Short mmCIF file of C-alpha atoms in Angstrom, two decimals:
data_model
loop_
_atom_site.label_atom_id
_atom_site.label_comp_id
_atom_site.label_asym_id
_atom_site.label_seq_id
_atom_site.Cartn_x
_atom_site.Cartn_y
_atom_site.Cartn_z
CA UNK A 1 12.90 12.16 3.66
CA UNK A 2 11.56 9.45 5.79
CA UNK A 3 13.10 5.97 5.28
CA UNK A 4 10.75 3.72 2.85
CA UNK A 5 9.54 0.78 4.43
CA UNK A 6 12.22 -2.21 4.32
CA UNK A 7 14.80 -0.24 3.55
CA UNK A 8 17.82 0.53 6.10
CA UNK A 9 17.09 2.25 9.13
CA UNK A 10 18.57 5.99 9.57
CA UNK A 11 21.56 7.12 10.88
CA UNK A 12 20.69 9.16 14.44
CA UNK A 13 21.73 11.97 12.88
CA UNK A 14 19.57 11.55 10.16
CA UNK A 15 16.74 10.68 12.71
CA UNK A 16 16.79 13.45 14.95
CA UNK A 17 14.84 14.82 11.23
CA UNK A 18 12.55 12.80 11.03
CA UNK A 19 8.70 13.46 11.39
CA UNK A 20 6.66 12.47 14.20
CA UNK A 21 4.75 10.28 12.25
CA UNK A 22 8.07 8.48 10.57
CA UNK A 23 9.40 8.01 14.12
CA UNK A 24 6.10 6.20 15.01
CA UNK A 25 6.75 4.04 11.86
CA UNK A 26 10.35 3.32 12.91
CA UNK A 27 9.48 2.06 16.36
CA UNK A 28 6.89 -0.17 14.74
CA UNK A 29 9.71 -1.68 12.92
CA UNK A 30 11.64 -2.15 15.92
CA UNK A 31 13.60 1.04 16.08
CA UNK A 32 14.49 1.82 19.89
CA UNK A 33 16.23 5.01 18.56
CA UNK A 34 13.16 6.21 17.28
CA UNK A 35 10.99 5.55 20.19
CA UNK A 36 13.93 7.21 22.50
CA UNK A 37 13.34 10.45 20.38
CA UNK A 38 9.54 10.25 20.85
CA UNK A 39 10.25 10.57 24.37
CA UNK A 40 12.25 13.00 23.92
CA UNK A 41 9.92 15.36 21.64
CA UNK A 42 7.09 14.51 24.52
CA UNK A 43 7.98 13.68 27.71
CA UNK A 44 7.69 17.22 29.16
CA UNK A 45 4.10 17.74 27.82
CA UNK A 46 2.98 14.24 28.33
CA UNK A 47 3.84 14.97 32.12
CA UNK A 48 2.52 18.22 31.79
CA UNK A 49 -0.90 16.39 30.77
CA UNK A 50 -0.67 13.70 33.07
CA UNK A 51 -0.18 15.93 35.87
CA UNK A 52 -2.65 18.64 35.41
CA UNK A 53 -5.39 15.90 35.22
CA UNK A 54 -4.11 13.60 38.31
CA UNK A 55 -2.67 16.36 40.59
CA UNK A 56 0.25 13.95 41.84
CA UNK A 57 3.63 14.06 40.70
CA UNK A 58 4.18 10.36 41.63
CA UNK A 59 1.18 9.36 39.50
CA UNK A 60 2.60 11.44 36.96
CA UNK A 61 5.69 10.07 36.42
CA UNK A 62 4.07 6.47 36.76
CA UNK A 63 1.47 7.53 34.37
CA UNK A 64 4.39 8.58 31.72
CA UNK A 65 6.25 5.53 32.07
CA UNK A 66 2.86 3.50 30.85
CA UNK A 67 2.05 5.96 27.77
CA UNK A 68 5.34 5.31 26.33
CA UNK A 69 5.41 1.54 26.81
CA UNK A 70 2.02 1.72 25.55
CA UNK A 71 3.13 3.91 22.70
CA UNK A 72 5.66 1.33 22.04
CA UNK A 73 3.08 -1.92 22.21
CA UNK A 74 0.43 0.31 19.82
CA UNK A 75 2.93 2.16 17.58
CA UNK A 76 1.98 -0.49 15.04
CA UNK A 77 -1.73 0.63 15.01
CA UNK A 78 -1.03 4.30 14.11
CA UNK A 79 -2.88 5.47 11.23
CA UNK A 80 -1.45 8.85 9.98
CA UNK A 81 -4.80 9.71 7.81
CA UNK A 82 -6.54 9.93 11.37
CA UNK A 83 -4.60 13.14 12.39
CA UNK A 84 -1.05 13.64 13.12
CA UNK A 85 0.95 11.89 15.75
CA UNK A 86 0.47 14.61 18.37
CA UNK A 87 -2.78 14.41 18.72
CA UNK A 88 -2.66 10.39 18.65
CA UNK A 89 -0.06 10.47 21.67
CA UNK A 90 -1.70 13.51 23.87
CA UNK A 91 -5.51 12.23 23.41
CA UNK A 92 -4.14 8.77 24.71
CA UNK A 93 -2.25 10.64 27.06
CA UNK A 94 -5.93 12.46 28.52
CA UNK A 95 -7.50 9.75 28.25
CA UNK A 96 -5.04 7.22 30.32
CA UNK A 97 -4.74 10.08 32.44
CA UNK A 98 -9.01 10.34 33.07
CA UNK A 99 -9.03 6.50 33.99
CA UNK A 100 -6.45 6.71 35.98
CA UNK A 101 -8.16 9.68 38.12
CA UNK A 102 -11.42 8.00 38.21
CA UNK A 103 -9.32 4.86 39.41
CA UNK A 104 -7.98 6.85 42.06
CA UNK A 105 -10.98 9.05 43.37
CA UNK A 106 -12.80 5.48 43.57
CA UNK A 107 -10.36 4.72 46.31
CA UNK A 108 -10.31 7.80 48.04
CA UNK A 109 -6.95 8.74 46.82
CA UNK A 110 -8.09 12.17 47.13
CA UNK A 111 -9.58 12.67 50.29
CA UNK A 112 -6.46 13.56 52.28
CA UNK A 113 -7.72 15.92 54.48
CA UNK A 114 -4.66 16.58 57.20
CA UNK A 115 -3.34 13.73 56.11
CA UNK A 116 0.31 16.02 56.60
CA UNK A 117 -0.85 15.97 59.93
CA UNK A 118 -1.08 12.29 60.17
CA UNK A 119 2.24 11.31 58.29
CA UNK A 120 3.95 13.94 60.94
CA UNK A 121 2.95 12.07 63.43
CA UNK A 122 4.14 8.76 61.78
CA UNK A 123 7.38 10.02 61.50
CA UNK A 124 7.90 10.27 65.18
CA UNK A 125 7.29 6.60 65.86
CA UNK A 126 10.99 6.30 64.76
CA UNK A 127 12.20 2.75 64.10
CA UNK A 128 11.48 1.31 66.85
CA UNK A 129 7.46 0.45 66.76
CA UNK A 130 7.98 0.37 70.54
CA UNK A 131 8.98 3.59 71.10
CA UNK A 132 6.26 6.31 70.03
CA UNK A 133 8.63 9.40 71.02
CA UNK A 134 7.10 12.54 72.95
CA UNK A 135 3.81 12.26 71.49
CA UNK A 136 1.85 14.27 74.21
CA UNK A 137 1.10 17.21 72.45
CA UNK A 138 -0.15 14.99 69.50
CA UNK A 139 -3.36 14.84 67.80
CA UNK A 140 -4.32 11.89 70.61
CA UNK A 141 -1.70 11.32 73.17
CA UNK A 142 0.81 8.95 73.05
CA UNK A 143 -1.38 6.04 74.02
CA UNK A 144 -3.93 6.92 71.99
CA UNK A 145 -2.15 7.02 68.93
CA UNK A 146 -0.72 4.02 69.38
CA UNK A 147 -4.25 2.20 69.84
CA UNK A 148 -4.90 3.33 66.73
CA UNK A 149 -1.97 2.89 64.51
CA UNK A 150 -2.02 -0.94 65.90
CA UNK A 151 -5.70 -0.86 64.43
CA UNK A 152 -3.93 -1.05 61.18
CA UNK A 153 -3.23 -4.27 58.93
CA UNK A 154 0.00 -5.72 59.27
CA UNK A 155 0.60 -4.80 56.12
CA UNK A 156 -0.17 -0.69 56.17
CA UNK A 157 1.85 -0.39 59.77
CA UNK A 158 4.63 -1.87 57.94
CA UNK A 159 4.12 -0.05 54.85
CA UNK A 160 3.65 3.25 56.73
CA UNK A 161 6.33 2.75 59.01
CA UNK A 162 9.01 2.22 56.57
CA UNK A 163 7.87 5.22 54.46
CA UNK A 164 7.56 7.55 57.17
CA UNK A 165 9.64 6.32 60.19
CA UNK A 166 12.66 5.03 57.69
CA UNK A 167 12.29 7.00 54.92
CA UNK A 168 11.69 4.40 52.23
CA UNK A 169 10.18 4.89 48.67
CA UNK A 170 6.58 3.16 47.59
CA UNK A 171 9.08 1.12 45.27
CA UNK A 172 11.60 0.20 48.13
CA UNK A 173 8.96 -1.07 50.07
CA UNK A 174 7.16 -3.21 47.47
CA UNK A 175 10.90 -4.99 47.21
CA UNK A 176 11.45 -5.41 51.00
CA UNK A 177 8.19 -6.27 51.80
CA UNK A 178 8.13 -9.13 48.44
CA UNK A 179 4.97 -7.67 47.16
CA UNK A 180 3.78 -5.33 44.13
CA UNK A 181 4.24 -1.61 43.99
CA UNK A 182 0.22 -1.15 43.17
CA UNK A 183 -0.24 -3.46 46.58
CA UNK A 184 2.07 -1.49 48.70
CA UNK A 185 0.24 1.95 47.17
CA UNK A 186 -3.27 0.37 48.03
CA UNK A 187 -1.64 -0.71 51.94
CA UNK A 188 -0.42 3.37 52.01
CA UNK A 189 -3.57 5.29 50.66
CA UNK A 190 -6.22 2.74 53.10
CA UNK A 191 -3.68 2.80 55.69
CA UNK A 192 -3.25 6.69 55.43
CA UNK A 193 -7.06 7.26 54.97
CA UNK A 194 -8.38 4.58 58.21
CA UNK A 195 -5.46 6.76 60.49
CA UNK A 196 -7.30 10.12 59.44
CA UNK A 197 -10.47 8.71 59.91
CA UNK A 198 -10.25 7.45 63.89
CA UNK A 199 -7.70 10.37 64.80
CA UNK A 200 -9.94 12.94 63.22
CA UNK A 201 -13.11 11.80 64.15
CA UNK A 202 -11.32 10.98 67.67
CA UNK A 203 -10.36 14.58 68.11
CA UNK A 204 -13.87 15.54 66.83
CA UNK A 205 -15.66 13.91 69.43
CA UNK A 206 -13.33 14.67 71.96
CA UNK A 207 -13.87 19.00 70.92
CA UNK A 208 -17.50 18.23 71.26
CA UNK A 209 -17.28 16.72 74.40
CA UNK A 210 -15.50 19.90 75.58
#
C-alpha cells in the first residue's frame, strides 16, 4: 500500500510497487527516488510521443528532458480524480510536444529541402575558413560558395563551421561560443535555411539560364 501522507518514505524496494499515482505523490513530497522511477515507467513512450509529433530526435530528447522537469515542478498539482497519471503525463507530453512543433514550423525548422546537400558542402571547408577544399564540382564553384557562406552572420559561419567542419555538438558550441543552446540552434536553422536559399535559387537561375 502506498505510504500515507507524513509518514516515512518507502524503501526502493518497496517503491518499485508503488502506483503511478503514489509515485506522483512521493515526488511532490520531495522524493527523487520516486520521480527517477517515473522516468523510468515513461521515458520510452514519452520519447515515443515526442518524436512522432516533432520528427527530430534532437528535439525529442530535449523535449523529454523538459516534461520530466516539468513533471517534477507540477507533480504537486496532480489531481488523481481527473484520470490516472498516464494520461496526466502523455496529454502534457502531446501537448508540449504540439507547441513545440508549431514553435518550430514558425521558424522554418522544417523546410530543409537539400539541406544534406548544403551541410556536405560545409564539411569540406575544413578548419581552416581559408581553405574551401576542391569545391569545383560543388553546387556553385569554389568562389561562389564562398561569397555566399561569408553572406552569413558572424555568428551562423561560426556556428556552422564548428558543427560541420569540426564536428562539434549544438551544446559544445553554445559553451565555446559563451552563448545559449536555443541561440546557437536559432544561428544553425537561419544559417542552414539563408545557405539553401542563395545556393538553390543560385543554381536555379543558373539551369534556367542554360
Amino acid at each position: 500500500m502506498p505510504a500515507e501522507p507524513g509518514s516515512c518514505r518507502p524503501t526502493n524496494l518497496q517503491i518499485d510497487n508503488l502506483s503511478d499515482e503514489a509515485l506522483l505523490q512521493h515526488a511532490s513530497d520531495g522524493s527523487r527516488e520516486a520521480l527517477s522511477l517515473l522516468f523510468k515507467r515513461y521515458a520510452r513512450i514519452v520519447r515515443g510521443v515526442a518524436y512522432r509529433v516533432l520528427r527530430d530526435t534532437s528535439e525529442a530528447d530535449d523535449l523529454l528532458q523538459d516534461i520530466f522537469l516539468l513533471i517534477h515542478r507540477k507533480c504537486s498539482m496532480f489531481d488523481a480524480s481527473r484520470g490516472p497519471a498516464r494520461f496526466w503525463i502523455l496529454q502534457m507530453t502531446y501537448h508540449r510536444a504540439i507547441a513545440r512543433r508549431r514553435y518550430l514550423n514558425s521558424r522554418h525548422f522544417y523546410d530543409r529541402v537539400d539541406l544534406d546537400d548544403v551541410g556536405r558542402e560545409l564539411a569540406a571547408l575544413g578548419t581552416d575558413c581559408s581553405g574551401f577544399g576542391d569545391l569545383s564540382d560543388g553546387l556553385l564553384g569554389r568562389e561562389g560558395f564562398r561569397t555566399v557562406f561569408e553572406g552569413l552572420s558572424e555568428n551562423q559561419r561560426q556556428t556552422l563551421q564548428l558543427f560541420f567542419a569540426e564536428g562539434h555538438t549544438l551544446g559544445e558550441i553554445a559553451t565555446k561560443l559563451n552563448q545559449t543552446r536555443g541561440n546557437v540552434k536559432n544561428h544553425y536553422f537561419r544559417g542552414l535555411e539563408k545557405l539553401r536559399k542563395q545556393i538553390f535559387g543560385s543554381k536555379l537561375r543558373g539551369d534556367s539560364a542554360v
